[in-house]
Amino acid sequence: MLKLVVFDCDGVMFSSREANRHYYNDLLAAFSCPPMNEEELDYVHIHNTYNSIAHIFRNHTHITPESIEAHRRHLDYAPYLRFMTMEPDLLRFLELIKPSYRTAISTNRTDTMEIILDTFALRPWFDMVVTALNAPRPKPAPDGLLMILDHLRIRPHEAIYIGDSAIDQEHCSGARVDLIAFRNKTLDARYHVDNFMSIAALPPLQPNG
């Protein structure tokens, strides 16, 4: 019986590709580096902040990781929120499932997750939020999901994860949790959906699911 629904953030709860584009390009510009290409944008959209920075600065070896991190820590994320769009049926879906299921987030975001939760008033909807800051290892390692399962005392077969990338697919596989692929038909997933309300109709969320 399903007891827990876990969400990815970027590409699932939010369309955040443009926010990532502006954020990382501004970080590059601060060091007089050219903007990301599309491959680099694809990379930062699904990886954690530290790996993303290492990737986009990999050819700029004259810039120290310490100086980049020092600048990043003082880069206010608030202006980038205007480039983020919350999925239109996310709140409706949360209202529907919250009385019956525990909910959590496992994301590769780091310190930017806090401002997102508060700005969009999402904090009350989730029992637990795990980021790349508080998981021992970021996705695709299963650590975040395993932390959630352990803390909420829920077994893998009683949970389901909503994700949109190969990183999420590996994340679920390592934790033995079924994946709902969100707008990505290339993933090896238990279910494929294009919106949140379609999830409400899936067998695990039915009364005898």
mmCIF file of C-alpha atoms in Angstrom:
data_model
loop_
_atom_site.group_PDB
_atom_site.id
_atom_site.type_symbol
_atom_site.label_atom_id
_atom_site.label_comp_id
_atom_site.label_asym_id
_atom_site.label_seq_id
_atom_site.Cartn_x
_atom_site.Cartn_y
_atom_site.Cartn_z
ATOM 1 C CA MET A 1 0.000 0.000 0.000
ATOM 2 C CA LEU A 2 1.325 3.432 -0.951
ATOM 3 C CA LYS A 3 2.196 5.683 2.001
ATOM 4 C CA LEU A 4 4.659 8.232 0.629
ATOM 5 C CA VAL A 5 4.979 10.418 -2.487
ATOM 6 C CA VAL A 6 8.402 11.997 -3.071
ATOM 7 C CA PHE A 7 8.993 14.842 -5.529
ATOM 8 C CA ASP A 8 11.950 16.120 -7.488
ATOM 9 C CA CYS A 9 12.018 19.919 -7.751
ATOM 10 C CA ASP A 10 13.449 21.118 -11.075
ATOM 11 C CA GLY A 11 11.570 19.898 -14.106
ATOM 12 C CA VAL A 12 8.816 18.429 -11.941
ATOM 13 C CA MET A 13 7.440 20.877 -9.374
ATOM 14 C CA PHE A 14 8.845 23.812 -11.341
ATOM 15 C CA SER A 15 9.854 24.711 -14.829
ATOM 16 C CA SER A 16 13.204 26.164 -13.831
ATOM 17 C CA ARG A 17 15.409 25.827 -16.893
ATOM 18 C CA GLU A 18 15.457 29.575 -17.539
ATOM 19 C CA ALA A 19 16.200 30.325 -13.889
ATOM 20 C CA ASN A 20 19.170 27.978 -14.088
ATOM 21 C CA ARG A 21 20.287 29.583 -17.342
ATOM 22 C CA HIS A 22 20.327 33.080 -15.847
ATOM 23 C CA TYR A 23 21.818 32.021 -12.500
ATOM 24 C CA TYR A 24 24.783 30.100 -13.886
ATOM 25 C CA ASN A 25 25.401 32.554 -16.726
ATOM 26 C CA ASP A 26 25.555 35.388 -14.191
ATOM 27 C CA LEU A 27 28.035 33.357 -12.161
ATOM 28 C CA LEU A 28 30.177 32.869 -15.265
ATOM 29 C CA ALA A 29 29.885 36.537 -16.212
ATOM 30 C CA ALA A 30 31.189 37.577 -12.782
ATOM 31 C CA PHE A 31 34.499 35.998 -13.818
ATOM 32 C CA SER A 32 34.355 37.300 -17.433
ATOM 33 C CA CYS A 33 33.584 33.833 -18.812
ATOM 34 C CA PRO A 34 31.235 33.238 -21.774
ATOM 35 C CA PRO A 35 27.703 31.913 -21.141
ATOM 36 C CA MET A 36 26.830 28.237 -21.110
ATOM 37 C CA ASN A 37 26.075 26.298 -24.255
ATOM 38 C CA GLU A 38 22.992 24.065 -24.410
ATOM 39 C CA GLU A 39 24.895 20.954 -23.306
ATOM 40 C CA GLU A 40 26.073 22.769 -20.197
ATOM 41 C CA LEU A 41 22.554 24.027 -19.512
ATOM 42 C CA ASP A 42 21.261 20.461 -19.772
ATOM 43 C CA TYR A 43 23.922 19.405 -17.274
ATOM 44 C CA VAL A 44 23.255 22.062 -14.633
ATOM 45 C CA HIS A 45 19.515 21.470 -14.877
ATOM 46 C CA ILE A 46 19.804 17.994 -13.342
ATOM 47 C CA HIS A 47 23.041 18.012 -11.327
ATOM 48 C CA ASN A 48 23.823 19.502 -7.939
ATOM 49 C CA THR A 49 25.308 22.981 -7.626
ATOM 50 C CA TYR A 50 28.879 21.895 -6.868
ATOM 51 C CA ASN A 51 29.142 19.466 -9.777
ATOM 52 C CA SER A 52 27.444 22.009 -12.050
ATOM 53 C CA ILE A 53 29.940 24.732 -11.186
ATOM 54 C CA ALA A 54 32.862 22.362 -11.691
ATOM 55 C CA HIS A 55 31.437 21.426 -15.094
ATOM 56 C CA ILE A 56 30.819 24.916 -16.461
ATOM 57 C CA PHE A 57 34.180 26.222 -15.169
ATOM 58 C CA ARG A 58 36.140 23.134 -16.263
ATOM 59 C CA ASN A 59 37.893 25.040 -19.081
ATOM 60 C CA HIS A 60 38.613 28.109 -16.946
ATOM 61 C CA THR A 61 41.347 26.623 -14.812
ATOM 62 C CA HIS A 62 42.805 30.030 -13.926
ATOM 63 C CA ILE A 63 39.804 30.615 -11.644
ATOM 64 C CA THR A 64 40.000 28.922 -8.267
ATOM 65 C CA PRO A 65 37.050 26.920 -6.907
ATOM 66 C CA GLU A 66 37.355 28.913 -3.676
ATOM 67 C CA SER A 67 36.804 32.242 -5.422
ATOM 68 C CA ILE A 68 33.819 30.863 -7.338
ATOM 69 C CA GLU A 69 32.221 29.495 -4.166
ATOM 70 C CA ALA A 70 32.849 32.748 -2.306
ATOM 71 C CA HIS A 71 31.005 34.665 -5.013
ATOM 72 C CA ARG A 72 28.215 32.090 -5.219
ATOM 73 C CA ARG A 73 27.534 32.296 -1.479
ATOM 74 C CA HIS A 74 26.858 36.027 -1.845
ATOM 75 C CA LEU A 75 24.791 35.734 -5.027
ATOM 76 C CA ASP A 76 21.193 36.475 -4.059
ATOM 77 C CA TYR A 77 18.884 33.856 -5.588
ATOM 78 C CA ALA A 78 15.704 35.927 -5.144
ATOM 79 C CA PRO A 79 15.927 37.732 -8.531
ATOM 80 C CA TYR A 80 15.991 34.386 -10.318
ATOM 81 C CA LEU A 81 12.663 33.263 -8.881
ATOM 82 C CA ARG A 82 10.834 35.303 -11.520
ATOM 83 C CA PHE A 83 12.146 32.855 -14.109
ATOM 84 C CA MET A 84 10.630 29.866 -12.273
ATOM 85 C CA THR A 85 7.110 28.673 -13.058
ATOM 86 C CA MET A 86 5.314 26.327 -10.681
ATOM 87 C CA GLU A 87 3.360 23.535 -12.352
ATOM 88 C CA PRO A 88 -0.253 24.758 -12.520
ATOM 89 C CA ASP A 89 -1.774 21.646 -10.962
ATOM 90 C CA LEU A 90 0.881 21.061 -8.269
ATOM 91 C CA LEU A 91 -1.088 22.638 -5.415
ATOM 92 C CA ARG A 92 -4.302 20.958 -6.497
ATOM 93 C CA PHE A 93 -2.490 17.603 -6.489
ATOM 94 C CA LEU A 94 -0.978 18.248 -3.062
ATOM 95 C CA GLU A 95 -4.374 19.203 -1.664
ATOM 96 C CA LEU A 96 -5.772 15.945 -3.022
ATOM 97 C CA ILE A 97 -3.100 13.575 -1.715
ATOM 98 C CA LYS A 98 -1.967 15.199 1.533
ATOM 99 C CA PRO A 99 -4.788 13.833 3.703
ATOM 100 C CA SER A 100 -3.874 10.256 2.725
ATOM 101 C CA TYR A 101 -0.113 10.226 2.070
ATOM 102 C CA ARG A 102 3.139 11.541 3.499
ATOM 103 C CA THR A 103 5.015 13.836 1.129
ATOM 104 C CA ALA A 104 8.689 14.725 0.711
ATOM 105 C CA ILE A 105 11.199 16.308 -1.659
ATOM 106 C CA SER A 106 14.538 14.843 -2.723
ATOM 107 C CA THR A 107 16.415 17.355 -4.862
ATOM 108 C CA ASN A 108 19.911 18.200 -6.016
ATOM 109 C CA ARG A 109 19.343 21.853 -5.163
ATOM 110 C CA THR A 110 21.386 23.162 -2.263
ATOM 111 C CA ASP A 111 20.782 26.386 -0.296
ATOM 112 C CA THR A 112 18.383 27.762 -2.940
ATOM 113 C CA MET A 113 15.683 25.263 -1.913
ATOM 114 C CA GLU A 114 14.857 27.203 1.262
ATOM 115 C CA ILE A 115 13.916 30.418 -0.532
ATOM 116 C CA ILE A 116 11.832 28.457 -3.059
ATOM 117 C CA LEU A 117 9.843 26.730 -0.296
ATOM 118 C CA ASP A 118 9.152 30.029 1.439
ATOM 119 C CA THR A 119 8.491 32.191 -1.637
ATOM 120 C CA PHE A 120 5.950 29.747 -3.059
ATOM 121 C CA ALA A 121 4.491 28.853 0.387
ATOM 122 C CA LEU A 122 5.237 25.150 -0.096
ATOM 123 C CA ARG A 123 6.866 24.310 3.214
ATOM 124 C CA PRO A 124 3.623 23.219 4.983
ATOM 125 C CA TRP A 125 2.887 20.694 2.246
ATOM 126 C CA PHE A 126 5.936 18.502 2.867
ATOM 127 C CA ASP A 127 6.902 16.282 5.771
ATOM 128 C CA MET A 128 10.578 16.285 4.833
ATOM 129 C CA VAL A 129 12.917 17.999 2.363
ATOM 130 C CA VAL A 130 16.338 16.576 1.503
ATOM 131 C CA THR A 131 18.807 18.532 -0.637
ATOM 132 C CA ALA A 132 22.368 18.047 -1.817
ATOM 133 C CA LEU A 133 23.378 19.959 1.317
ATOM 134 C CA ASN A 134 22.021 17.492 3.858
ATOM 135 C CA ALA A 135 22.279 14.187 1.963
ATOM 136 C CA PRO A 136 25.619 12.395 2.401
ATOM 137 C CA ARG A 137 25.828 12.093 -1.385
ATOM 138 C CA PRO A 138 23.707 13.947 -3.969
ATOM 139 C CA LYS A 139 21.588 12.264 -6.607
ATOM 140 C CA PRO A 140 22.032 9.924 -8.447
ATOM 141 C CA ALA A 141 23.144 8.260 -5.217
ATOM 142 C CA PRO A 142 20.097 6.924 -3.322
ATOM 143 C CA ASP A 143 21.039 8.665 -0.061
ATOM 144 C CA GLY A 144 18.316 11.335 -0.111
ATOM 145 C CA LEU A 145 15.537 8.833 -0.671
ATOM 146 C CA LEU A 146 16.968 6.457 1.907
ATOM 147 C CA MET A 147 17.087 9.272 4.479
ATOM 148 C CA ILE A 148 13.432 10.038 3.841
ATOM 149 C CA LEU A 149 12.372 6.406 4.066
ATOM 150 C CA ASP A 150 14.308 5.917 7.285
ATOM 151 C CA HIS A 151 13.065 9.099 8.962
ATOM 152 C CA LEU A 152 9.422 8.514 8.041
ATOM 153 C CA ARG A 153 9.691 4.767 8.742
ATOM 154 C CA ILE A 154 8.395 3.776 5.330
ATOM 155 C CA ARG A 155 9.546 0.798 3.273
ATOM 156 C CA PRO A 156 10.664 1.235 -0.368
ATOM 157 C CA HIS A 157 7.621 -0.515 -1.833
ATOM 158 C CA GLU A 158 5.369 1.891 0.104
ATOM 159 C CA ALA A 159 6.861 4.933 -1.655
ATOM 160 C CA ILE A 160 6.914 6.394 -5.144
ATOM 161 C CA TYR A 161 9.136 9.110 -6.625
ATOM 162 C CA ILE A 162 8.209 11.680 -9.281
ATOM 163 C CA GLY A 163 11.240 12.609 -11.397
ATOM 164 C CA ASP A 164 12.164 13.683 -14.898
ATOM 165 C CA SER A 165 15.767 12.673 -15.581
ATOM 166 C CA ALA A 166 18.190 9.770 -15.806
ATOM 167 C CA ILE A 167 19.628 11.052 -12.521
ATOM 168 C CA ASP A 168 16.215 10.449 -10.918
ATOM 169 C CA GLN A 169 15.953 7.014 -12.513
ATOM 170 C CA GLU A 170 19.239 5.956 -10.933
ATOM 171 C CA HIS A 171 18.253 7.624 -7.642
ATOM 172 C CA CYS A 172 15.131 5.459 -7.455
ATOM 173 C CA SER A 173 16.852 2.282 -8.572
ATOM 174 C CA GLY A 174 19.400 2.544 -5.784
ATOM 175 C CA ALA A 175 16.656 2.971 -3.180
ATOM 176 C CA ARG A 176 14.358 0.326 -4.750
ATOM 177 C CA VAL A 177 11.575 2.907 -5.094
ATOM 178 C CA ASP A 178 9.275 2.988 -8.131
ATOM 179 C CA LEU A 179 9.648 5.975 -10.449
ATOM 180 C CA ILE A 180 6.919 8.062 -12.051
ATOM 181 C CA ALA A 181 8.558 9.691 -15.078
ATOM 182 C CA PHE A 182 7.368 13.271 -15.495
ATOM 183 C CA ARG A 183 7.325 14.318 -19.176
ATOM 184 C CA ASN A 184 10.202 12.058 -20.125
ATOM 185 C CA LYS A 185 9.197 8.957 -22.052
ATOM 186 C CA THR A 186 12.825 7.832 -22.419
ATOM 187 C CA LEU A 187 13.073 6.838 -18.762
ATOM 188 C CA ASP A 188 12.667 3.282 -17.507
ATOM 189 C CA ALA A 189 9.831 3.972 -15.100
ATOM 190 C CA ARG A 190 6.814 2.252 -13.585
ATOM 191 C CA TYR A 191 4.564 5.012 -14.943
ATOM 192 C CA HIS A 192 4.818 7.946 -17.360
ATOM 193 C CA VAL A 193 2.749 11.140 -16.949
ATOM 194 C CA ASP A 194 2.550 14.657 -18.377
ATOM 195 C CA ASN A 195 0.917 16.397 -15.416
ATOM 196 C CA PHE A 196 0.236 15.926 -11.722
ATOM 197 C CA MET A 197 -3.466 15.186 -11.893
ATOM 198 C CA SER A 198 -2.699 12.204 -14.129
ATOM 199 C CA ILE A 199 -0.776 10.764 -11.175
ATOM 200 C CA ALA A 200 -3.944 10.850 -9.079
ATOM 201 C CA ALA A 201 -5.480 8.331 -11.476
ATOM 202 C CA LEU A 202 -2.602 5.821 -11.290
ATOM 203 C CA PRO A 203 -3.202 2.433 -9.584
ATOM 204 C CA PRO A 204 -1.013 3.092 -6.499
ATOM 205 C CA LEU A 205 -3.166 6.096 -5.560
ATOM 206 C CA GLN A 206 -6.454 4.255 -5.904
ATOM 207 C CA PRO A 207 -8.265 3.014 -2.775
ATOM 208 C CA ASN A 208 -7.117 -0.574 -3.313
ATOM 209 C CA GLY A 209 -3.766 0.396 -4.828
#
